[in-house]
Structures are given as C-alpha cells and as structure tokens.
Amino acid sequence: MRRLSKTDANLNNDRVQGMRVLRRAVPYLWPDGQAWVKRRVVIALTVLLAAKLIAVVTPIFYKQAVDALSPDGSPATFLALGAVGLTLAYGMARLMEVGFNQLRDAIFAKVGQRALRRLAIETFTHIHRLSMRYHITRKTGGLSRIMERGVKGVEFLLRFLVFNMGPLMLQLLMIAGMLMYLFDIRYVAVVVLTIGLYIAFTFRVTEWRVKIRKKMNEQDTDANQKAIDSLLNFETVKYFGAEKWEADRYDGAMTQYEKAAIKTSYSLAFLNFGQSVLITSGLVAVMVMAAMEVQSGVLTVGDFVMVNAYMIQITMPLNFLGSVYREIRQALIDMGDMFDLLDQPSEVTDKPDATELVVNGGAVSLNAVEFAYDAERPILKGVSIDVAAGETVAIVGSSGSGKSTIGRLLFRFYDVTGGALTIDGQDVRDVTLDSLHAAIGVVPQDTVLFNDTIRYNIAYGRPEASEAEIVEAAKAAQIHDFVLSLPKGYDTQVGERGLKLSGGEKQRVGIARTILKNPPILLLDEATSALDTETERGIQTQLRAMGQGRTVITIAHRLSTIADADRIVVLEDGHIVEQGRHDALLAQSGRYAQLWQKQASEDAA
C-alpha cells in the first residue's frame, strides 16, 4: 500500500504508511492465544462469502422468472420451477443474502467490540504511563482527539475495510466472471472500463479534497482546543469579564472552519456528480448493448433484466466505494497517529529487575543530585540532603531555585541526571514505580478533585477503604462536620476540578484522601500557599497531625508555615546555601533571614 499523505488528524508532519497501520491493527482482530476470537472471525468470513455467492446467483432467478412470464416463456424453467416458484426463489435468495449479512454482523460484533475496548484501554493506560515531560508539552484537547479519532478509525476499518471493501472486490470479480460466462467479453470490457475510470476519478479528486479536509479539520481541532481551554479556565474568564473575548476567539476559529467546510461541501458535490456521470454512462452502455441483442433475438427479456441486476450490484458498491474512500484513508491516518502515540516511549519506567520498595523507616537521601529539564539550563547542581526517618525537613528558596523539582524527583516524575535519590538506602530508580508511589503521600498546592462525590474523592486515596475508614479520614482532616452539613453529605458532587468547594474545603478533602492512603513518607508541596491566613492556620494544624510518625518533606513558599520544622534547607540557584533550625538560621543573618524579613515586611504592608 502506498504511503498516505498527512491530513487532518495527523498531528505531526510525518507521512503515514497504510500497510504499517494495518499490520498493527491485525493482532487486535487475530490475537494469539484467543481461539474463540479467531473462530468467530472465520465463521463471520464464511457467512460473508455465502452472502456474496447468493448475491451473485440471485439475478439468475430474476431472469428465469421474467422469461417464464414472457409470452414465449417456458412454463417450467430453471430447476423445474414455474414463474411463481422462481419469483419465490428470487425473494428467498434476497432474504438469505440480507440474513447472512446480519448474521455476519452478529457473529463479529463481540470480536469488534473487544478489539475496540482492548485498543482504547491500551492507549488510555499508555497515556498515563508517559512522563510528566510529555504531558506538559501536549495539549489535552489534541491528545484526546488522537485517542478518539484512532478508536473510531479502528471501528470504521472493521466495518468497511474488512467486511465491505474486501468482499466488494470479490463480488466484482465474481460478477465479471458471470458476465463473461453468460454473455461475452464486450460486457466485461465495458464494466472494467467503467470501474477503472470511476476509481481513477475518485482517487484523483479525493487527493485534491484531502487538502481541503486537512484545512477544515485543523480549524476544527483549533476551535475544539480553544473551547476546552476556555471551559477549563472558567473562573479566570469570569474574573476578567472575558466572556465576549472568549466567544469572539472561539467564533474566529469557527469562522475559519466554516469557510473550509463550505469548500469541502462544494468539492464533495463535484465528486458525487462526476461519479454519477461515470456510473450512469457505464450502466447505459451495457443496457443499450443488451437491448440491441434482445431486439435481434440473441438475448431474452430475462437476460436484459439480469444484466440490469448485475449492473446495479456493481454500481451500488461503487457509489459506496466513492463515499468511503476518503474515510478509509482518513481512518488509516487516524489509527497511525494513535499507534504513533502507543509507540511513544515512556521516559520513566521500571527496570527489568526492579524490586518492590521496602520502607523500614522512610529515610530519604539526596546524594549529589543533579537535574535539568533542559540540558542547557541545569536546575539542581549537586544537592545533598539527608532526611532521617520520622524527621520533618522543609525546603525553601526563591522561585526557580529548584525546591519543587526535588518533590518531582522523589515521586519519580523525572529521573535524576546525576547523583542518586534513595529511600532507606534503595535507589528510587531500582524499585517499581507502583511501590514507590504507594509509599509517598502528596498534598499539592492546588488540590484538584474529580468531578464526582466527596466520598469518591476521599476514597481515591485507598479505593478499597470502608465507609468507616473514609469517615475517620474526613474527621482527621476536620471536614467531616462540613460534609454532614451538606444536603447530600458524602454523596455531594464537587463539580469539575472541585469548583463547587472553596479552596480550604478542597484542600481538606485532599488531606483526607492522603490520610486514608496512610503513606510512610509525606510530601507537602506548598500545600497552603494559595490559602488565606485563617484557613492556612487550620490546615497547618491538620498537616502537623498527619505528619506525626512519618517522614515529612515540606516544600514551602510561606516561611511562617515551616518555622517549627526539624530542619530547614535553603536552596538558591540549584545549590544549598544554608540549613538548620529556624532560630539558628535567623541568627546567621544569611539568605533565610533575608527571605524571612522580606515576607514579614510584605505581610505588614
């Protein structure tokens, strides 16, 4: 199969090879070790072949019935059936053809839906396995489009390529054989010429239309992205009274889409009319030839209607071919994008010999850690920090100093580029990601909740937890009484990203689910910096209680929240410039004291 040019759904600039895509799709239809799937596919194809054989034979009954009804027709013709019997046989053949086609769909339905589900879950799982670096450079709307279009592309190919295009070619060959056997080479020549011109015209015009479709779908993707971006940032839009701006921005994208869509409609009309001209010309040519031979006595009236029936069997699938060629091509490209996504390597993965993390106390050590998001801009430059089991260590510093990066490295969103990060002496790169993530509880600056109930969001920390455990976690986070005050209690929907709750309420739900997770290591990543002072004080009390008996690493912006930490580490430009307890650092009158005085002045102002 020739290489396919980039079109609307192909979000990179590469060309897509159709045969490569088909090879990738075959295992989903013909999986190893799944005998029942293969058995269903074989039975479905057998039933399909039977349907096509019946379709090719059906016009013969039609011809015989017409001849039997003619003034000079024989009272007993094909298989010794009369006109009524032949008509009934014709009707039965038509019914059997439809019945076999429906039976084929019923047999294959389970196989097709299973393939779609496997492909969808594989893609979904793989997306979650991709690194943080990949996700922060990808647009969510574009990523969801790749997945959506790819799965739909598989469904389309299952329906049309496997059960329509292949069988269509077989049916055309069988009809050509029947025309050769029953009539002569001239009929076959006209049919072949018609099909050849039709396919050449369809492919050529479709190639032209692809460029127009590409533009249209680029605008569709752009408009979709703008809509998603605007809705995700609903609050910001409201804050700045930017509803009209967002509407105009979206309308601008839709205007461009409208222009491209109109061009697409015009080109489609041209394609459909051209196809009709070619098909009708071929049909008329064959029918004229048959009519002349009927007049000369070479053919019967039954032969005339039989030729017409065969031509209809040819022209209808050709119409179908013309309408779905672009979609088949597009489906291959959409699937290519999805398979490219599946081929995208995960930056952070388990080693083949990775072991489970064994937490004895939860001691965390950074040994000369170096890291850079971009090789030309190092973030951490040989940072060494030892956090003893059960110790609370705060990491502070100005923006860009690298403090939040340490949290990401601990959770292994990224791997260190130099040095090592260990937990109880075990390098985090040598243990499984699942066991590492299970050992660390994170309370981020902005707790994002799922658009579900409060119960669901708390239970997310440990889905198998009982109702009593969920309530206990909520009490520990001091949100239980608030939940009970709501009309639906724990069944209250929190809205998308938790927008129905206040910042403090969201944060308490986040704390409750981390308490429920019960991890030995706690990472507080500026967990209260976005809250007001009163709410912050309340939540700080809960965080301190949650940290009892755990190793706690606090990444802080507001220094007043970490004054009671066992040790404070001050980062500056990727280096540790100071560390010690709050009072000792103030007494040094160094960088920490400068930061403290600056924040105190800002608070006083």
Coordinates of C-alpha atoms in Angstrom, one line a residue:
M1 CA 0.0 0.0 0.0
R2 CA 1.4 3.4 -0.9
R3 CA 2.3 6.0 1.7
L4 CA -0.5 8.2 2.7
S5 CA -0.1 12.0 2.9
K6 CA -0.6 13.9 6.1
T7 CA -4.2 15.0 6.6
D8 CA -6.4 16.5 9.2
A9 CA -5.9 14.1 12.1
N10 CA -2.2 13.6 11.6
L11 CA -0.9 16.0 14.2
N12 CA 2.8 15.6 13.3
N13 CA 4.4 16.2 10.0
D14 CA 5.3 12.6 9.2
R15 CA 3.7 10.6 6.4
V16 CA 1.7 7.5 7.3
Q17 CA 2.2 4.1 5.8
G18 CA -1.2 2.4 5.4
M19 CA 0.2 -1.2 5.4
R20 CA 2.1 -0.5 8.6
V21 CA -1.1 0.7 10.3
L22 CA -3.0 -2.4 9.1
R23 CA -0.3 -4.7 10.4
R24 CA -0.6 -3.0 13.8
A25 CA -4.3 -3.5 13.8
V26 CA -4.4 -7.2 12.8
P27 CA -3.4 -8.5 16.2
Y28 CA -6.5 -6.9 17.7
L29 CA -8.6 -9.0 15.3
W30 CA -6.5 -12.1 15.3
P31 CA -4.9 -12.2 18.8
D32 CA -2.6 -15.0 19.8
G33 CA -3.9 -17.4 22.3
Q34 CA -7.6 -16.4 21.8
A35 CA -9.0 -19.3 19.8
W36 CA -12.6 -18.2 20.3
V37 CA -11.8 -14.8 18.6
K38 CA -10.2 -16.5 15.6
R39 CA -13.1 -19.0 15.4
R40 CA -15.7 -16.1 15.3
V41 CA -13.7 -14.3 12.6
V42 CA -13.5 -17.4 10.4
I43 CA -17.2 -18.1 10.8
A44 CA -18.1 -14.5 10.1
L45 CA -16.0 -14.5 6.9
T46 CA -17.5 -17.8 5.9
V47 CA -21.0 -16.4 6.3
L48 CA -19.9 -13.3 4.4
L49 CA -18.7 -15.5 1.5
A50 CA -22.0 -17.3 1.4
A51 CA -23.9 -14.0 1.3
K52 CA -21.8 -12.9 -1.7
L53 CA -22.3 -16.2 -3.6
I54 CA -26.1 -15.8 -3.1
A55 CA -26.0 -12.2 -4.2
V56 CA -24.3 -13.2 -7.5
V57 CA -26.7 -16.1 -8.1
T58 CA -29.9 -14.1 -7.3
P59 CA -30.2 -12.3 -10.7
I60 CA -30.4 -15.7 -12.4
F61 CA -33.7 -16.4 -10.6
Y62 CA -34.8 -12.9 -11.6
K63 CA -34.0 -13.6 -15.3
Q64 CA -35.7 -17.0 -15.2
A65 CA -38.9 -15.6 -13.6
V66 CA -39.1 -12.8 -16.3
D67 CA -38.6 -15.4 -19.1
A68 CA -41.2 -17.6 -17.6
L69 CA -43.7 -14.7 -17.6
S70 CA -42.9 -13.7 -21.2
P71 CA -45.4 -14.8 -24.0
D72 CA -42.9 -17.3 -25.3
G73 CA -41.6 -18.3 -21.9
S74 CA -41.4 -21.9 -20.8
P75 CA -43.9 -23.0 -18.1
A76 CA -41.2 -24.9 -16.3
T77 CA -37.7 -23.5 -16.4
F78 CA -34.8 -23.4 -14.0
L79 CA -34.9 -26.3 -11.6
A80 CA -38.3 -27.1 -13.0
L81 CA -39.8 -24.1 -11.2
G82 CA -42.6 -22.1 -12.6
A83 CA -42.8 -18.3 -12.7
V84 CA -44.3 -18.1 -9.2
G85 CA -41.8 -20.6 -7.8
L86 CA -38.9 -18.6 -9.4
T87 CA -40.2 -15.4 -8.0
L88 CA -40.4 -17.0 -4.6
A89 CA -36.9 -18.4 -5.1
Y90 CA -35.7 -14.9 -6.0
G91 CA -37.3 -13.4 -2.9
M92 CA -35.8 -16.2 -0.7
A93 CA -32.3 -15.6 -2.2
R94 CA -32.6 -11.8 -1.5
L95 CA -33.8 -12.6 2.1
M96 CA -30.9 -15.1 2.6
E97 CA -28.4 -12.5 1.4
V98 CA -29.7 -10.0 3.9
G99 CA -29.9 -12.7 6.6
F100 CA -26.4 -13.8 6.1
N101 CA -25.1 -10.3 6.2
Q102 CA -26.9 -9.6 9.5
L103 CA -25.7 -13.0 10.9
R104 CA -22.1 -12.0 10.0
D105 CA -22.5 -8.7 11.9
A106 CA -23.9 -10.5 14.9
I107 CA -21.1 -13.1 15.0
F108 CA -18.4 -10.4 14.5
A109 CA -19.9 -7.9 17.0
K110 CA -18.2 -9.4 20.0
V111 CA -14.9 -9.6 18.2
G112 CA -15.1 -6.0 17.0
Q113 CA -16.1 -4.5 20.3
R114 CA -13.5 -6.5 22.2
A115 CA -10.8 -5.2 19.8
L116 CA -12.0 -1.6 20.3
R117 CA -12.0 -2.0 24.1
R118 CA -8.6 -3.5 24.1
L119 CA -7.2 -0.8 21.9
A120 CA -8.9 2.0 23.9
I121 CA -7.7 0.8 27.3
E122 CA -4.2 0.1 26.0
T123 CA -4.0 3.7 24.7
F124 CA -5.5 5.1 27.8
T125 CA -3.1 3.2 30.1
H126 CA -0.1 4.1 27.9
I127 CA -1.0 7.8 28.1
H128 CA -0.9 7.6 31.9
R129 CA 2.5 5.9 31.7
L130 CA 4.0 8.7 29.7
S131 CA 6.3 11.1 31.5
M132 CA 5.4 14.4 33.0
R133 CA 7.7 16.0 30.4
Y134 CA 5.5 14.6 27.6
H135 CA 2.2 15.7 29.3
I136 CA 3.3 19.3 30.0
T137 CA 4.2 19.7 26.3
R138 CA 0.9 18.2 25.0
K139 CA -2.4 19.9 24.6
T140 CA -5.1 17.9 26.4
G141 CA -7.6 18.6 23.6
G142 CA -5.3 17.4 20.9
L143 CA -4.3 14.3 22.9
S144 CA -8.0 13.3 23.4
R145 CA -8.6 13.9 19.7
I146 CA -5.9 11.4 18.8
M147 CA -7.4 8.8 21.0
E148 CA -11.0 9.4 20.0
R149 CA -10.2 9.5 16.3
G150 CA -7.9 6.5 16.5
V151 CA -10.5 4.3 18.2
K152 CA -13.2 5.5 15.7
G153 CA -10.8 4.7 12.9
V154 CA -10.4 1.1 14.0
E155 CA -14.2 0.8 14.3
F156 CA -14.6 2.2 10.8
L157 CA -12.0 -0.1 9.3
L158 CA -13.5 -3.1 11.0
R159 CA -16.9 -2.2 9.5
F160 CA -15.9 -1.1 6.0
L161 CA -12.5 -2.4 5.1
V162 CA -12.8 -6.0 6.4
F163 CA -16.5 -6.6 5.6
N164 CA -17.1 -4.3 2.7
M165 CA -14.1 -3.4 0.7
G166 CA -12.5 -6.8 0.5
P167 CA -15.8 -8.6 -0.2
L168 CA -16.7 -5.9 -2.7
M169 CA -13.6 -6.7 -4.8
L170 CA -14.5 -10.4 -4.6
Q171 CA -18.1 -9.7 -5.7
L172 CA -16.9 -7.6 -8.6
L173 CA -14.7 -10.4 -9.8
M174 CA -17.5 -12.9 -9.4
I175 CA -19.9 -10.7 -11.4
A176 CA -17.2 -10.2 -14.1
G177 CA -16.9 -14.0 -14.3
M178 CA -20.7 -14.4 -14.6
L179 CA -20.9 -11.7 -17.4
M180 CA -18.1 -13.5 -19.3
Y181 CA -19.8 -16.9 -18.9
L182 CA -23.4 -15.8 -19.6
F183 CA -22.7 -13.1 -22.2
D184 CA -19.4 -12.1 -23.8
I185 CA -16.2 -10.2 -23.4
R186 CA -17.7 -6.9 -24.5
Y187 CA -19.9 -6.6 -21.4
V188 CA -16.9 -7.3 -19.2
A189 CA -14.8 -4.8 -21.1
V190 CA -17.4 -2.0 -20.5
V191 CA -17.7 -2.9 -16.9
V192 CA -13.9 -3.0 -16.3
L193 CA -13.5 0.3 -18.2
T194 CA -16.3 1.9 -16.1
I195 CA -14.8 0.7 -12.8
G196 CA -11.3 1.8 -13.8
L197 CA -12.4 5.3 -14.8
Y198 CA -14.6 5.5 -11.7
I199 CA -11.7 4.5 -9.3
A200 CA -9.2 6.8 -11.1
F201 CA -11.6 9.8 -10.9
T202 CA -12.5 9.1 -7.3
F203 CA -8.9 8.8 -6.1
R204 CA -7.7 11.8 -8.1
V205 CA -10.5 14.1 -6.8
T206 CA -10.2 12.7 -3.3
E207 CA -6.5 13.6 -3.3
W208 CA -7.5 17.1 -4.1
R209 CA -10.2 17.1 -1.4
V210 CA -7.9 15.8 1.2
K211 CA -6.0 19.1 1.2
I212 CA -9.3 20.9 1.8
R213 CA -10.3 18.5 4.5
K214 CA -7.0 18.9 6.2
K215 CA -7.6 22.6 6.5
M216 CA -11.1 22.1 7.7
N217 CA -10.1 19.7 10.4
E218 CA -7.1 21.8 11.5
Q219 CA -9.7 24.5 12.2
D220 CA -11.9 22.0 13.9
T221 CA -9.1 21.0 16.2
D222 CA -8.2 24.6 16.9
A223 CA -11.7 25.5 17.8
N224 CA -12.1 22.5 20.0
Q225 CA -8.9 23.3 21.8
K226 CA -9.9 26.9 22.4
A227 CA -13.3 25.7 23.7
I228 CA -11.7 23.2 26.1
D229 CA -9.1 25.7 27.3
S230 CA -11.7 28.3 27.9
L231 CA -14.0 25.9 29.9
L232 CA -11.2 24.6 32.0
N233 CA -10.3 28.1 32.9
F234 CA -13.9 29.1 33.6
E235 CA -13.1 31.0 36.8
T236 CA -10.3 33.1 35.1
V237 CA -12.7 34.0 32.3
K238 CA -15.2 35.3 34.9
Y239 CA -12.6 37.1 36.9
F240 CA -11.5 39.2 33.9
G241 CA -15.0 39.6 32.4
A242 CA -13.6 37.9 29.3
E243 CA -16.8 36.0 28.1
K244 CA -17.1 38.1 25.0
W245 CA -13.3 37.9 24.3
E246 CA -13.5 34.1 24.6
A247 CA -16.7 33.9 22.5
D248 CA -15.0 36.1 19.8
R249 CA -11.9 34.0 19.9
Y250 CA -14.0 30.8 19.5
D251 CA -16.1 32.3 16.8
G252 CA -12.9 33.3 14.9
A253 CA -11.8 29.7 14.8
M254 CA -15.3 28.6 13.8
T255 CA -15.4 31.2 11.0
Q256 CA -12.2 29.6 9.5
Y257 CA -13.8 26.2 10.0
E258 CA -17.0 27.4 8.2
K259 CA -15.0 28.6 5.2
A260 CA -13.1 25.3 4.9
A261 CA -16.3 23.3 5.4
I262 CA -18.1 25.1 2.6
K263 CA -15.2 24.3 0.3
T264 CA -15.4 20.7 1.4
S265 CA -19.1 20.6 0.6
Y266 CA -18.5 22.1 -2.9
S267 CA -15.8 19.6 -3.7
L268 CA -18.0 16.8 -2.4
A269 CA -20.8 17.8 -4.8
F270 CA -18.3 17.8 -7.7
L271 CA -17.1 14.4 -6.7
N272 CA -20.6 12.9 -6.4
F273 CA -21.7 14.3 -9.7
G274 CA -18.6 13.1 -11.6
Q275 CA -19.1 9.6 -10.1
S276 CA -22.7 9.6 -11.1
V277 CA -21.8 10.5 -14.7
L278 CA -19.3 7.7 -15.0
I279 CA -21.5 5.1 -13.3
T280 CA -24.6 6.1 -15.4
S281 CA -22.6 6.1 -18.6
G282 CA -21.4 2.5 -18.0
L283 CA -24.8 1.3 -16.9
V284 CA -26.5 2.9 -20.0
A285 CA -23.8 1.5 -22.3
V286 CA -24.3 -2.1 -21.1
M287 CA -28.1 -1.8 -21.1
V288 CA -28.0 -0.4 -24.7
M289 CA -25.9 -3.4 -25.8
A290 CA -28.3 -5.8 -24.1
A291 CA -31.4 -4.0 -25.5
M292 CA -29.9 -4.3 -29.1
E293 CA -29.3 -8.0 -28.6
V294 CA -32.8 -8.6 -27.2
Q295 CA -34.2 -6.8 -30.4
S296 CA -32.1 -9.1 -32.6
G297 CA -33.2 -12.2 -30.7
V298 CA -29.8 -13.1 -29.3
L299 CA -30.9 -12.4 -25.7
T300 CA -34.2 -12.7 -23.9
V301 CA -36.0 -10.1 -21.9
G302 CA -34.9 -12.1 -18.9
D303 CA -31.3 -11.6 -20.0
F304 CA -31.9 -7.9 -20.2
V305 CA -33.2 -7.6 -16.6
M306 CA -30.4 -9.9 -15.4
V307 CA -27.8 -7.6 -16.9
N308 CA -29.5 -4.7 -15.3
A309 CA -29.5 -6.5 -11.9
Y310 CA -25.8 -7.3 -12.2
M311 CA -25.0 -3.6 -13.2
I312 CA -27.0 -2.5 -10.1
Q313 CA -24.9 -4.9 -8.0
I314 CA -21.8 -3.2 -9.4
T315 CA -22.9 0.5 -9.3
M316 CA -24.2 0.4 -5.8
P317 CA -21.0 -0.8 -4.2
L318 CA -19.0 1.7 -6.4
N319 CA -21.1 4.5 -5.0
F320 CA -20.3 3.1 -1.6
L321 CA -16.6 3.0 -2.5
G322 CA -16.6 6.6 -3.6
S323 CA -18.2 7.8 -0.4
V324 CA -15.9 5.9 2.0
Y325 CA -12.5 6.0 0.2
R326 CA -11.6 9.3 2.0
E327 CA -12.9 8.0 5.3
I328 CA -10.9 4.8 4.9
R329 CA -7.8 6.7 4.1
Q330 CA -8.5 9.1 7.0
A331 CA -9.1 6.2 9.3
L332 CA -5.7 4.8 8.4
I333 CA -4.1 8.1 9.2
D334 CA -6.1 8.5 12.5
M335 CA -5.0 5.0 13.5
G336 CA -1.4 5.9 12.5
D337 CA -1.5 8.8 14.9
M338 CA -2.8 6.6 17.7
F339 CA -0.2 3.9 17.1
D340 CA 2.5 6.6 17.0
L341 CA 1.2 7.6 20.4
L342 CA 1.4 4.0 21.6
D343 CA 5.0 3.9 20.2
Q344 CA 5.9 7.0 22.2
P345 CA 8.4 5.7 24.8
S346 CA 7.9 6.3 28.5
E347 CA 10.7 8.4 29.8
V348 CA 10.5 6.9 33.3
T349 CA 9.9 3.1 33.5
D350 CA 10.6 0.2 35.8
K351 CA 13.9 -1.6 35.2
P352 CA 13.5 -5.2 34.1
D353 CA 14.9 -6.3 37.5
A354 CA 13.1 -3.7 39.6
T355 CA 12.1 -4.8 43.1
E356 CA 9.4 -3.6 45.5
L357 CA 10.4 -0.7 47.7
V358 CA 10.7 -1.8 51.3
V359 CA 10.2 1.0 53.7
N360 CA 11.7 0.4 57.1
G361 CA 11.5 4.0 58.4
G362 CA 11.3 6.2 55.4
A363 CA 14.7 7.9 55.4
V364 CA 15.2 10.0 52.3
S365 CA 18.6 10.9 50.9
L366 CA 19.7 13.1 48.0
N367 CA 23.3 12.4 47.2
A368 CA 24.9 15.0 44.9
V369 CA 21.7 15.2 42.9
E370 CA 21.9 16.9 39.6
F371 CA 18.9 17.6 37.3
A372 CA 17.9 19.7 34.3
Y373 CA 14.6 19.8 32.4
D374 CA 16.7 21.2 29.5
A375 CA 20.4 20.2 29.2
E376 CA 21.3 23.9 28.7
R377 CA 19.6 25.0 31.9
P378 CA 20.5 23.0 34.9
I379 CA 18.1 23.2 37.9
L380 CA 19.8 21.2 40.7
K381 CA 23.6 21.3 40.9
G382 CA 24.9 18.6 43.2
V383 CA 22.3 18.9 46.0
S384 CA 22.8 16.6 49.0
I385 CA 20.1 16.3 51.7
D386 CA 19.6 13.6 54.3
V387 CA 16.1 13.3 55.8
A388 CA 16.1 10.9 58.7
A389 CA 13.1 8.5 59.3
G390 CA 10.3 10.5 61.1
E391 CA 12.1 13.8 60.6
T392 CA 10.3 16.9 59.2
V393 CA 12.5 18.8 56.7
A394 CA 11.4 22.0 55.0
I395 CA 12.9 23.1 51.7
V396 CA 12.7 26.8 50.9
G397 CA 14.1 29.3 48.4
S398 CA 13.2 31.9 45.9
S399 CA 11.2 31.0 42.7
G400 CA 13.3 28.9 40.3
S401 CA 15.7 27.7 43.0
G402 CA 14.7 24.0 42.4
K403 CA 12.7 23.2 45.5
S404 CA 9.6 21.9 43.7
T405 CA 11.8 19.9 41.4
I406 CA 13.0 17.8 44.4
G407 CA 9.4 16.7 45.0
R408 CA 9.0 15.7 41.4
L409 CA 12.2 13.7 41.5
L410 CA 11.2 12.0 44.8
F411 CA 7.9 10.9 43.2
R412 CA 9.9 10.0 40.1
F413 CA 8.1 12.1 37.6
Y414 CA 11.6 12.5 36.3
D415 CA 14.9 10.7 36.9
V416 CA 17.9 12.5 38.2
T417 CA 20.6 13.2 35.6
G418 CA 23.4 12.9 38.2
G419 CA 23.8 11.6 41.7
A420 CA 21.2 9.4 43.4
L421 CA 18.0 9.7 45.4
T422 CA 17.3 6.9 47.8
I423 CA 14.7 5.8 50.3
D424 CA 16.0 3.7 53.2
G425 CA 19.1 3.1 51.1
Q426 CA 17.2 2.0 48.0
D427 CA 17.7 4.0 44.8
V428 CA 14.3 5.0 43.5
R429 CA 15.4 4.0 40.0
D430 CA 15.8 0.4 41.2
V431 CA 12.3 -0.1 42.6
T432 CA 9.0 -0.4 41.0
L433 CA 7.0 2.8 40.4
D434 CA 3.9 1.3 41.9
S435 CA 5.6 0.6 45.2
L436 CA 7.4 4.0 45.2
H437 CA 4.1 5.9 44.6
A438 CA 2.3 3.8 47.3
A439 CA 5.0 4.9 49.9
I440 CA 4.6 8.6 49.3
G441 CA 1.6 10.8 50.0
V442 CA 1.5 14.2 48.3
V443 CA -0.6 17.2 49.3
P444 CA -0.1 19.7 46.5
Q445 CA -0.5 23.5 46.5
D446 CA -3.7 23.2 44.4
T447 CA -5.7 20.1 45.2
V448 CA -7.6 19.0 42.1
L449 CA -10.7 16.9 42.6
F450 CA -12.5 14.6 40.2
N451 CA -16.0 15.5 39.1
D452 CA -17.6 13.0 41.4
T453 CA -18.8 12.8 45.0
I454 CA -16.8 13.8 48.1
R455 CA -16.8 10.1 49.1
Y456 CA -15.2 9.2 45.8
N457 CA -12.5 11.8 46.1
I458 CA -11.6 10.9 49.7
A459 CA -11.7 7.2 48.8
Y460 CA -9.3 7.8 45.9
G461 CA -6.5 7.6 48.5
R462 CA -7.4 3.9 49.0
P463 CA -10.4 2.8 46.9
E464 CA -10.9 -0.4 48.9
A465 CA -11.4 1.5 52.2
S466 CA -14.6 1.0 54.2
E467 CA -17.1 3.7 54.8
A468 CA -15.9 3.9 58.4
E469 CA -12.3 4.5 57.3
I470 CA -13.4 7.2 54.9
V471 CA -15.3 9.0 57.7
E472 CA -12.4 8.6 60.1
A473 CA -10.1 10.2 57.5
A474 CA -12.5 13.1 57.0
K475 CA -12.7 13.7 60.7
A476 CA -8.9 13.7 60.9
A477 CA -8.9 16.3 58.1
Q478 CA -11.6 18.3 60.0
I479 CA -14.0 18.2 57.1
H480 CA -16.5 15.6 58.4
D481 CA -18.8 18.2 60.1
F482 CA -18.8 20.3 56.9
V483 CA -19.7 17.3 54.8
L484 CA -22.6 16.3 57.1
S485 CA -24.0 19.9 56.8
L486 CA -24.4 19.4 53.1
P487 CA -27.9 18.1 51.9
K488 CA -26.4 15.0 50.2
G489 CA -23.5 14.6 52.7
Y490 CA -20.7 12.4 51.3
D491 CA -22.7 11.9 48.1
T492 CA -22.3 15.6 47.2
Q493 CA -20.9 16.2 43.8
V494 CA -17.9 18.5 43.9
G495 CA -18.0 19.7 40.3
E496 CA -15.3 19.7 37.7
R497 CA -11.9 20.1 39.4
G498 CA -13.8 20.6 42.7
L499 CA -15.2 24.0 41.7
K500 CA -18.2 23.7 44.0
L501 CA -15.9 23.7 47.1
S502 CA -13.9 26.5 48.5
G503 CA -10.1 26.4 48.4
G504 CA -9.9 25.3 52.0
E505 CA -12.6 22.7 51.6
K506 CA -10.8 21.2 48.6
Q507 CA -7.5 21.2 50.5
R508 CA -9.1 19.3 53.4
V509 CA -10.6 16.7 51.0
G510 CA -7.1 16.3 49.6
I511 CA -5.6 15.9 53.1
A512 CA -8.3 13.4 54.0
R513 CA -7.5 11.2 51.0
T514 CA -3.8 11.4 51.8
I515 CA -4.6 10.4 55.4
L516 CA -6.6 7.5 54.1
K517 CA -3.7 6.4 51.9
N518 CA -1.6 6.3 55.1
P519 CA 1.9 6.6 53.5
P520 CA 5.1 6.5 55.5
I521 CA 6.5 9.4 53.6
L522 CA 4.7 12.7 53.2
L523 CA 5.5 15.4 50.6
L524 CA 3.8 18.8 51.2
D525 CA 4.4 20.8 48.0
E526 CA 3.4 24.4 49.0
A527 CA 0.2 22.9 50.4
T528 CA -1.1 26.1 51.9
S529 CA 0.4 28.9 50.0
A530 CA -2.8 29.5 48.0
L531 CA -5.0 29.8 51.0
D532 CA -5.9 32.7 53.3
T533 CA -4.2 33.1 56.6
E534 CA -7.1 31.8 58.8
T535 CA -7.7 28.7 56.6
E536 CA -4.0 28.1 56.4
R537 CA -3.6 28.0 60.2
G538 CA -6.4 25.4 60.4
I539 CA -5.0 23.3 57.7
Q540 CA -1.4 23.6 59.1
T541 CA -2.7 22.0 62.3
Q542 CA -4.1 19.1 60.4
L543 CA -0.9 18.7 58.4
R544 CA 1.2 18.6 61.5
A545 CA -1.1 16.0 63.0
M546 CA -0.9 14.0 59.8
G547 CA 3.0 14.2 59.8
Q548 CA 3.3 12.6 63.2
G549 CA 5.3 9.4 62.9
R550 CA 6.1 10.0 59.2
T551 CA 9.0 11.4 57.3
V552 CA 7.8 14.8 56.1
I553 CA 9.4 16.9 53.3
T554 CA 7.8 20.3 53.1
I555 CA 8.3 22.5 50.1
A556 CA 7.3 25.9 51.3
H557 CA 6.9 29.4 50.0
R558 CA 5.4 31.0 53.1
L559 CA 8.2 30.6 55.7
S560 CA 5.9 31.1 58.7
T561 CA 4.4 27.6 58.0
I562 CA 7.7 25.8 58.5
A563 CA 9.2 27.6 61.4
D564 CA 8.8 24.5 63.6
A565 CA 10.4 22.1 61.2
D566 CA 13.2 19.9 62.5
R567 CA 15.5 21.3 59.8
I568 CA 15.2 23.9 57.1
V569 CA 17.2 23.6 53.8
V570 CA 17.6 26.8 51.9
L571 CA 18.1 26.5 48.1
E572 CA 19.4 29.1 45.8
D573 CA 20.1 28.7 42.1
G574 CA 20.2 24.9 42.5
H575 CA 22.6 24.9 45.4
I576 CA 22.1 24.5 49.2
V577 CA 23.3 27.8 50.7
E578 CA 22.1 27.2 54.3
Q579 CA 20.4 24.6 56.5
G580 CA 19.5 24.3 60.2
R581 CA 16.6 25.1 62.5
H582 CA 14.6 28.3 62.2
D583 CA 16.2 30.2 65.1
A584 CA 19.7 29.3 64.1
L585 CA 19.2 30.4 60.5
L586 CA 17.7 33.7 61.6
A587 CA 20.8 34.2 63.9
Q588 CA 23.1 33.7 60.9
S589 CA 21.6 36.7 59.1
G590 CA 22.0 34.9 55.8
R591 CA 19.7 34.1 52.9
Y592 CA 17.0 32.6 55.1
A593 CA 16.9 35.7 57.3
Q594 CA 16.6 37.9 54.2
L595 CA 13.7 35.9 52.9
W596 CA 12.0 35.9 56.4
Q597 CA 12.4 39.7 56.7
K598 CA 11.1 40.3 53.2
Q599 CA 8.0 38.2 53.8
A600 CA 7.4 39.9 57.2
S601 CA 7.6 43.3 55.5
E602 CA 5.1 42.2 52.9
D603 CA 2.7 40.8 55.5
A604 CA 3.0 44.0 57.5
A605 CA 2.2 46.1 54.4

